[in-house]
Amino acid sequence: MPAKSERRQPTALTLRTYRVGFGDCFLLTFHYPDEARHVLIDCGTVAFPRSHTAKGRPPMLRVVEDIRDQCGGKLHAVIVTHRHRDHLSGFKPRKDGRGPGDILKACDPDVVLQPWTEDPALAAGAAAPGSPRTPGSHQTARAFTRALSDMHRVAAAALAETKRMRADVQKNIRQQLEFLGEDNLRNDAAVRNLMTMGRRHVYAHAGSDAGLARVLPGVTVHVLGPPTLEQAGDLHRARAVDQAEFWHLQALSSAPSTRRPRALFKGALDLRTHAAPPQVRWFIPRVRNLRGESLLDLVRVLDGAMNNTSLVLLFEVGGKKLLFPGDAQIESWEYALRRAENREEVKRLLADVHVYKVGHHGSLNATPKSLWRLFRHRSPARGAGRLISLLSTLPGKHGRKERGTEVPREALLKELERHSELVSTHALRGRTLRHHLIIPL
Amino acid sequence: MTAPGKHSPPPPSRSRLAPTRTRTLTVIAQDPSVTLRGQPVTAQVEVPAEALGPGPCGYRVHVIDYDATADVLYPAWTPATGADADNGDPFAGASPKAAIDDPRFHQQNVYALVMRTLARFEQALGRRVSWGFYGHQLKVAPHAFAEANAFYTQRDQALLFGYFPGESGDMVYSCLSHDVVVHETTHALVDGLRGRYTDPSSPDQAAFHEGFADVVALLSVFSLREVVRALVDRRPGDEPRGAERRRRGADTLVRREDITPERLRESVLLGLAQQMGQELSRVRGQPLRRSAALRPSPAHLAATEYEVPHRRGEVLVAAMMDAFVSVWSARLQTLGDQEPGRLSRDRVAEEGADIADALLTMSIRALDYAPPVHIEFGDFLSALLTADHEIRPDDSRFRLRRHLLSSFAAYGIQPASRGGGAEKGLWAPPHAELVYERSHFESMSRSRDEVFRFVWENRAALGLYEGAYSRVLSVRPCHRVGPDGFVLREVVAECVQILTVQARELRELGVRAPRGMDPETEVRLEGGMTLVFDEYGRLKFNVQNAIDDAARQSRRLQALWDFGHFRKGASHPRRFAAIHRARALGLSRQVREEW
Ligand SMILES: [Zn+2]
Ligand SMILES: [Zn+2]
């Protein structure tokens, strides 16, 4: 006869989708016969909707206070899918101890779950989880985490350079650079706060244990991503080293200061104070724009690399399956669907997903078509059992419609509307703080 | 071997009455990290003489030293005054280290290498070559920004070179790398010769620009005797110092065991790859290292790893380099020993440099025999072989064509020509009867309208698709000079055809629309022909990619669809910047699954 704790099963699930504009914040409550257990998945934003910022208390405080009230001041687990600001800015404390991060810390989570790339022991030279089986692989993992810090430096420098950019650089280039630059800045205060909250820290990778069994009895949490470098394979490992070098070099080339870098050679003509000779005036604004575009390309690449460190979690509870892939993009899915040893089992699980948190705010390559096609609860007809998709996004911030890179991507949005029950934070009106969904189990 | 008597410059003269044809300028031989006795190795190169303005600003190149990161203009190169104005070298005899600290030397370096590459193309093609934009002067920014990248941009009519701090803390300037400058210039020149090659097409076409630019850059380096002489019989990881180095430097012999294709590949190809500077390799990966290490296999091109343009281009480079070492090795086997079992090092180097130079000429000429749209590697191979056969029908000296065929085949590249040519793989002459009476050859060599008249008159025989928009893009008379002074006169004309239909109309053309494509989608089909006329105005070749070639068009559409080209705004005005960055990062993007 199974022990009493093993027989405990949640009977219902409340899923709150917070309206944080461009960012993710979900509070899941698992209702057991005698109590409720609360799990926070991400809490951050880079841009609140205008209705939130208009007046009153800072919106992130309102969000976090609501989380505290909903969970009765106790979180059982906090999950931060990756280090982007739009997923963790809510963990930032304030000097006076009354910031959103302070409130969340006071909720005293039992477990804090993050991807393996966030393990502070890695930087100190420890082995990556699941490694090292081959010689040198933990240096590679370290090189990878170093690359992530270099990417932060590059983002900071790009942001600083954007602020110095002349008016002849196209406005949309400057705006996108600002948005992506901000989102990719390092968030030291929030990261430190996360490190000091919670009783147990788990750093997970594809196939590893999420460490949530004790806090969530009766719930199975499968970790589908991110893969470690070991798992990603030789080719990717070799590439990781090239990429680490590339970002190191970029970080060296960029001074994260608002001051203009010095000229390379003596006797240069400063174009802030002097007019350029007429015969080169046609060319100069073009080089300035190219520089802007080039920086933007660079920041896009690093943004994608960080997105791919996202935890991809599949919750299995009472016959229902919920997929929370953070901002994982195609490269991460490529591993889960095509190269993982247990890919067939992963695909079976995915086929039965009932609730899908739309990857990366609905960007064009975070919901691979081959993933979408797996979901068998997709249906044009409304009714019980139809796939529910949760989209947390704010249009007009990321990407450009003219280039077909807008977020959320129009074609995907249409498909979500047509074949699933779409919950979009953008559709919420007025000062509404969240969407509330109860799933009986 | 291709230096024609007719085109070689008269002896230098200082007289203003008889201006010289060429100017000798000091440049960095490979890149500043290749040193001799602690100093970067410099070389003197000849470029066409002209009265330069400050910049330098000449008739084809305008160097503008603007730095967008610092927002400053660096002091510009100025010409000497007096008798030396048109042919002086301000850096003749200067210490290389001092030169590297002077932006004006950097400006001179890019100017000279761009002009030299242009001159090399013009010499091979036997005519003037234009850039790929309206205008005569390519803008060159030698210190455009602080980033490890360098690229050509057609939209901005420019080459941009970045700089970045190296491992040692010293600044690394991509404008001082011979290979990088030649590579970027080649992009600009190919764009001028075949402007449609940057259009979305097959994976091969996307890769061609990149692979071809590497081929030209590498063959340019290998056609320098000094470089080859130093590399021959080098062993991996072998960096002799002091006395050993001097002994080897003085060693005038090469052992026979060191001239097998395997050993040459290891010593010369991988040796150069090693020398090419770890740091500069970050501008766009290590093309030569990768290509030289790529073992022959016909399976590469079908592998997903080689679908992305920069990786696919490596296969083309590998095939060409394989041909280079096999021709060279075969040639060396026929030479007599200097001492038992040993060959003369100078002779070995000379043969290598000559072969590299012959392959370079052949590669550039091949562009004239390549279709105007949708090039695939097999088209390039047939073009190469035909270009060579036209000017050098007798292949017995180097057996270049035989080796090219087998090297390319080893990498899975078969000639596109279906036979009927004078030798295997050559384009076949047109077989249908053509009407010449209604067009005048004299004006056909100058007028696009006259060429079009000929094309229209013969549209059935030439396979022109009547329902499409058709245009003669260019008419180019050429005087090509062969190895023994033999002159080949030809006129090359490009005619393109464009047909825009909706996806649902494709069926009428027998073309398969990709699955999932909206029937309303506008699809642009391109086709075209390169017409090569002989000196009497008779058509020698019609190198064609027909717009109604249903099988090829279906394949292309599917590839474009898979790679996301029908996504709105998928065109990329900074393609070379993006490709070079993807190379440095080793990215392989999966576009197939995008929304
Ligand atoms: Zn995000
Ligand atoms: Zn290139």
mmCIF file of N, CA and C in Angstrom, chain B residues 258-310:
data_model
loop_
_atom_site.group_PDB
_atom_site.id
_atom_site.type_symbol
_atom_site.label_atom_id
_atom_site.label_comp_id
_atom_site.label_asym_id
_atom_site.label_seq_id
_atom_site.Cartn_x
_atom_site.Cartn_y
_atom_site.Cartn_z
ATOM 1 N N ASP B 258 57.985 14.979 -50.019
ATOM 2 C CA ASP B 258 57.219 16.131 -49.550
ATOM 3 C C ASP B 258 56.348 16.776 -50.635
ATOM 4 N N ILE B 259 56.301 16.163 -51.799
ATOM 5 C CA ILE B 259 55.494 16.777 -52.852
ATOM 6 C C ILE B 259 54.305 15.927 -53.276
ATOM 7 N N THR B 260 53.926 14.998 -52.416
ATOM 8 C CA THR B 260 52.682 14.267 -52.711
ATOM 9 C C THR B 260 51.514 15.217 -52.453
ATOM 10 N N PRO B 261 50.345 14.951 -53.075
ATOM 11 C CA PRO B 261 49.198 15.844 -52.826
ATOM 12 C C PRO B 261 48.891 15.936 -51.318
ATOM 13 N N GLU B 262 49.004 14.796 -50.633
ATOM 14 C CA GLU B 262 48.715 14.786 -49.196
ATOM 15 C C GLU B 262 49.628 15.723 -48.432
ATOM 16 N N ARG B 263 50.927 15.628 -48.740
ATOM 17 C CA ARG B 263 51.904 16.455 -48.032
ATOM 18 C C ARG B 263 51.747 17.922 -48.405
ATOM 19 N N LEU B 264 51.449 18.214 -49.653
ATOM 20 C CA LEU B 264 51.299 19.614 -50.059
ATOM 21 C C LEU B 264 50.086 20.237 -49.379
ATOM 22 N N ARG B 265 49.050 19.415 -49.277
ATOM 23 C CA ARG B 265 47.843 19.893 -48.613
ATOM 24 C C ARG B 265 48.176 20.270 -47.161
ATOM 25 N N GLU B 266 48.951 19.381 -46.540
ATOM 26 C CA GLU B 266 49.297 19.583 -45.138
ATOM 27 C C GLU B 266 50.245 20.772 -44.954
ATOM 28 N N SER B 267 51.276 20.834 -45.816
ATOM 29 C CA SER B 267 52.277 21.878 -45.606
ATOM 30 C C SER B 267 51.782 23.233 -46.105
ATOM 31 N N VAL B 268 51.288 23.273 -47.326
ATOM 32 C CA VAL B 268 50.980 24.565 -47.931
ATOM 33 C C VAL B 268 49.597 25.080 -47.520
ATOM 34 N N LEU B 269 48.583 24.226 -47.655
ATOM 35 C CA LEU B 269 47.231 24.709 -47.321
ATOM 36 C C LEU B 269 47.081 24.919 -45.828
ATOM 37 N N LEU B 270 47.336 23.878 -45.045
ATOM 38 C CA LEU B 270 47.160 24.027 -43.604
ATOM 39 C C LEU B 270 48.194 24.988 -43.026
ATOM 40 N N GLY B 271 49.383 24.983 -43.645
ATOM 41 C CA GLY B 271 50.434 25.902 -43.179
ATOM 42 C C GLY B 271 49.982 27.347 -43.331
ATOM 43 N N LEU B 272 49.427 27.676 -44.473
ATOM 44 C CA LEU B 272 48.963 29.046 -44.676
ATOM 45 C C LEU B 272 47.801 29.341 -43.720
ATOM 46 N N ALA B 273 46.929 28.346 -43.559
ATOM 47 C CA ALA B 273 45.787 28.546 -42.659
ATOM 48 C C ALA B 273 46.285 28.931 -41.273
ATOM 49 N N GLN B 274 47.365 28.248 -40.836
ATOM 50 C CA GLN B 274 47.904 28.556 -39.520
ATOM 51 C C GLN B 274 48.468 29.959 -39.461
ATOM 52 N N GLN B 275 49.154 30.321 -40.554
ATOM 53 C CA GLN B 275 49.788 31.636 -40.596
ATOM 54 C C GLN B 275 48.787 32.765 -40.681
ATOM 55 N N MET B 276 47.637 32.450 -41.243
ATOM 56 C CA MET B 276 46.718 33.530 -41.574
ATOM 57 C C MET B 276 46.246 34.300 -40.356
ATOM 58 N N GLY B 277 46.858 34.029 -39.241
ATOM 59 C CA GLY B 277 46.544 34.868 -38.089
ATOM 60 C C GLY B 277 45.292 34.411 -37.404
ATOM 61 N N GLN B 278 45.470 33.870 -36.220
ATOM 62 C CA GLN B 278 44.350 33.473 -35.382
ATOM 63 C C GLN B 278 43.363 34.617 -35.261
ATOM 64 N N GLU B 279 43.915 35.817 -35.082
ATOM 65 C CA GLU B 279 43.046 36.918 -34.718
ATOM 66 C C GLU B 279 42.174 37.355 -35.874
ATOM 67 N N LEU B 280 42.808 37.456 -37.055
ATOM 68 C CA LEU B 280 41.994 37.910 -38.182
ATOM 69 C C LEU B 280 40.978 36.884 -38.601
ATOM 70 N N SER B 281 41.248 35.625 -38.250
ATOM 71 C CA SER B 281 40.306 34.581 -38.630
ATOM 72 C C SER B 281 38.949 34.883 -38.032
ATOM 73 N N ARG B 282 38.948 35.696 -36.976
ATOM 74 C CA ARG B 282 37.665 35.977 -36.330
ATOM 75 C C ARG B 282 36.816 36.927 -37.128
ATOM 76 N N VAL B 283 37.392 37.533 -38.140
ATOM 77 C CA VAL B 283 36.567 38.378 -38.983
ATOM 78 C C VAL B 283 35.529 37.524 -39.700
ATOM 79 N N ARG B 284 35.906 36.320 -40.079
ATOM 80 C CA ARG B 284 34.882 35.456 -40.659
ATOM 81 C C ARG B 284 35.278 33.985 -40.616
ATOM 82 N N GLY B 285 35.709 33.569 -39.446
ATOM 83 C CA GLY B 285 36.020 32.163 -39.284
ATOM 84 C C GLY B 285 37.327 31.820 -39.967
ATOM 85 N N GLN B 286 37.567 30.558 -40.138
ATOM 86 C CA GLN B 286 38.833 30.151 -40.737
ATOM 87 C C GLN B 286 38.551 29.359 -42.002
ATOM 88 N N PRO B 287 38.266 30.076 -43.081
ATOM 89 C CA PRO B 287 37.831 29.400 -44.296
ATOM 90 C C PRO B 287 38.838 28.380 -44.784
ATOM 91 N N LEU B 288 40.107 28.780 -44.817
ATOM 92 C CA LEU B 288 41.090 27.876 -45.387
ATOM 93 C C LEU B 288 41.299 26.673 -44.471
ATOM 94 N N ARG B 289 41.342 26.907 -43.162
ATOM 95 C CA ARG B 289 41.546 25.805 -42.241
ATOM 96 C C ARG B 289 40.439 24.776 -42.435
ATOM 97 N N ARG B 290 39.219 25.280 -42.489
ATOM 98 C CA ARG B 290 38.079 24.380 -42.637
ATOM 99 C C ARG B 290 38.109 23.666 -43.979
ATOM 100 N N SER B 291 38.358 24.442 -45.051
ATOM 101 C CA SER B 291 38.316 23.844 -46.379
ATOM 102 C C SER B 291 39.448 22.858 -46.579
ATOM 103 N N ALA B 292 40.643 23.217 -46.081
ATOM 104 C CA ALA B 292 41.786 22.338 -46.282
ATOM 105 C C ALA B 292 41.601 21.050 -45.501
ATOM 106 N N ALA B 293 40.884 21.139 -44.393
ATOM 107 C CA ALA B 293 40.700 19.953 -43.567
ATOM 108 C C ALA B 293 39.504 19.122 -44.022
ATOM 109 N N LEU B 294 38.725 19.664 -44.939
ATOM 110 C CA LEU B 294 37.510 18.961 -45.380
ATOM 111 C C LEU B 294 37.886 17.837 -46.341
ATOM 112 N N ARG B 295 37.710 16.599 -45.905
ATOM 113 C CA ARG B 295 38.072 15.461 -46.750
ATOM 114 C C ARG B 295 37.080 15.342 -47.895
ATOM 115 N N PRO B 296 37.567 14.880 -49.049
ATOM 116 C CA PRO B 296 36.647 14.742 -50.186
ATOM 117 C C PRO B 296 35.527 13.761 -49.868
ATOM 118 N N SER B 297 34.313 14.157 -50.198
ATOM 119 C CA SER B 297 33.169 13.256 -50.092
ATOM 120 C C SER B 297 32.014 13.849 -50.873
ATOM 121 N N PRO B 298 31.413 13.036 -51.711
ATOM 122 C CA PRO B 298 30.273 13.570 -52.481
ATOM 123 C C PRO B 298 29.054 13.792 -51.585
ATOM 124 N N ALA B 299 29.143 13.407 -50.301
ATOM 125 C CA ALA B 299 27.967 13.505 -49.430
ATOM 126 C C ALA B 299 27.824 14.883 -48.777
ATOM 127 N N HIS B 300 28.918 15.676 -48.749
ATOM 128 C CA HIS B 300 28.841 16.961 -48.031
ATOM 129 C C HIS B 300 27.662 17.815 -48.463
ATOM 130 N N LEU B 301 27.520 17.973 -49.780
ATOM 131 C CA LEU B 301 26.537 18.943 -50.271
ATOM 132 C C LEU B 301 25.103 18.577 -49.910
ATOM 133 N N ALA B 302 24.868 17.293 -49.624
ATOM 134 C CA ALA B 302 23.513 16.888 -49.272
ATOM 135 C C ALA B 302 23.268 16.996 -47.763
ATOM 136 N N ALA B 303 24.340 17.207 -46.993
ATOM 137 C CA ALA B 303 24.187 17.235 -45.530
ATOM 138 C C ALA B 303 23.616 18.580 -45.076
ATOM 139 N N THR B 304 22.764 18.544 -44.058
ATOM 140 C CA THR B 304 22.154 19.795 -43.571
ATOM 141 C C THR B 304 23.218 20.777 -43.091
ATOM 142 N N GLU B 305 24.313 20.244 -42.590
ATOM 143 C CA GLU B 305 25.379 21.118 -42.108
ATOM 144 C C GLU B 305 25.864 22.054 -43.219
ATOM 145 N N TYR B 306 25.812 21.582 -44.444
ATOM 146 C CA TYR B 306 26.306 22.384 -45.563
ATOM 147 C C TYR B 306 25.191 23.084 -46.338
ATOM 148 N N GLU B 307 24.062 23.271 -45.684
ATOM 149 C CA GLU B 307 22.979 24.027 -46.316
ATOM 150 C C GLU B 307 23.174 25.523 -46.142
ATOM 151 N N VAL B 308 23.748 25.928 -45.028
ATOM 152 C CA VAL B 308 23.940 27.368 -44.808
ATOM 153 C C VAL B 308 25.050 27.865 -45.721
ATOM 154 N N PRO B 309 24.864 29.085 -46.289
ATOM 155 C CA PRO B 309 25.764 29.557 -47.329
ATOM 156 C C PRO B 309 27.249 29.494 -46.958
ATOM 157 N N HIS B 310 27.607 29.937 -45.746
ATOM 158 C CA HIS B 310 29.047 30.018 -45.476
ATOM 159 C C HIS B 310 29.684 28.648 -45.372
#
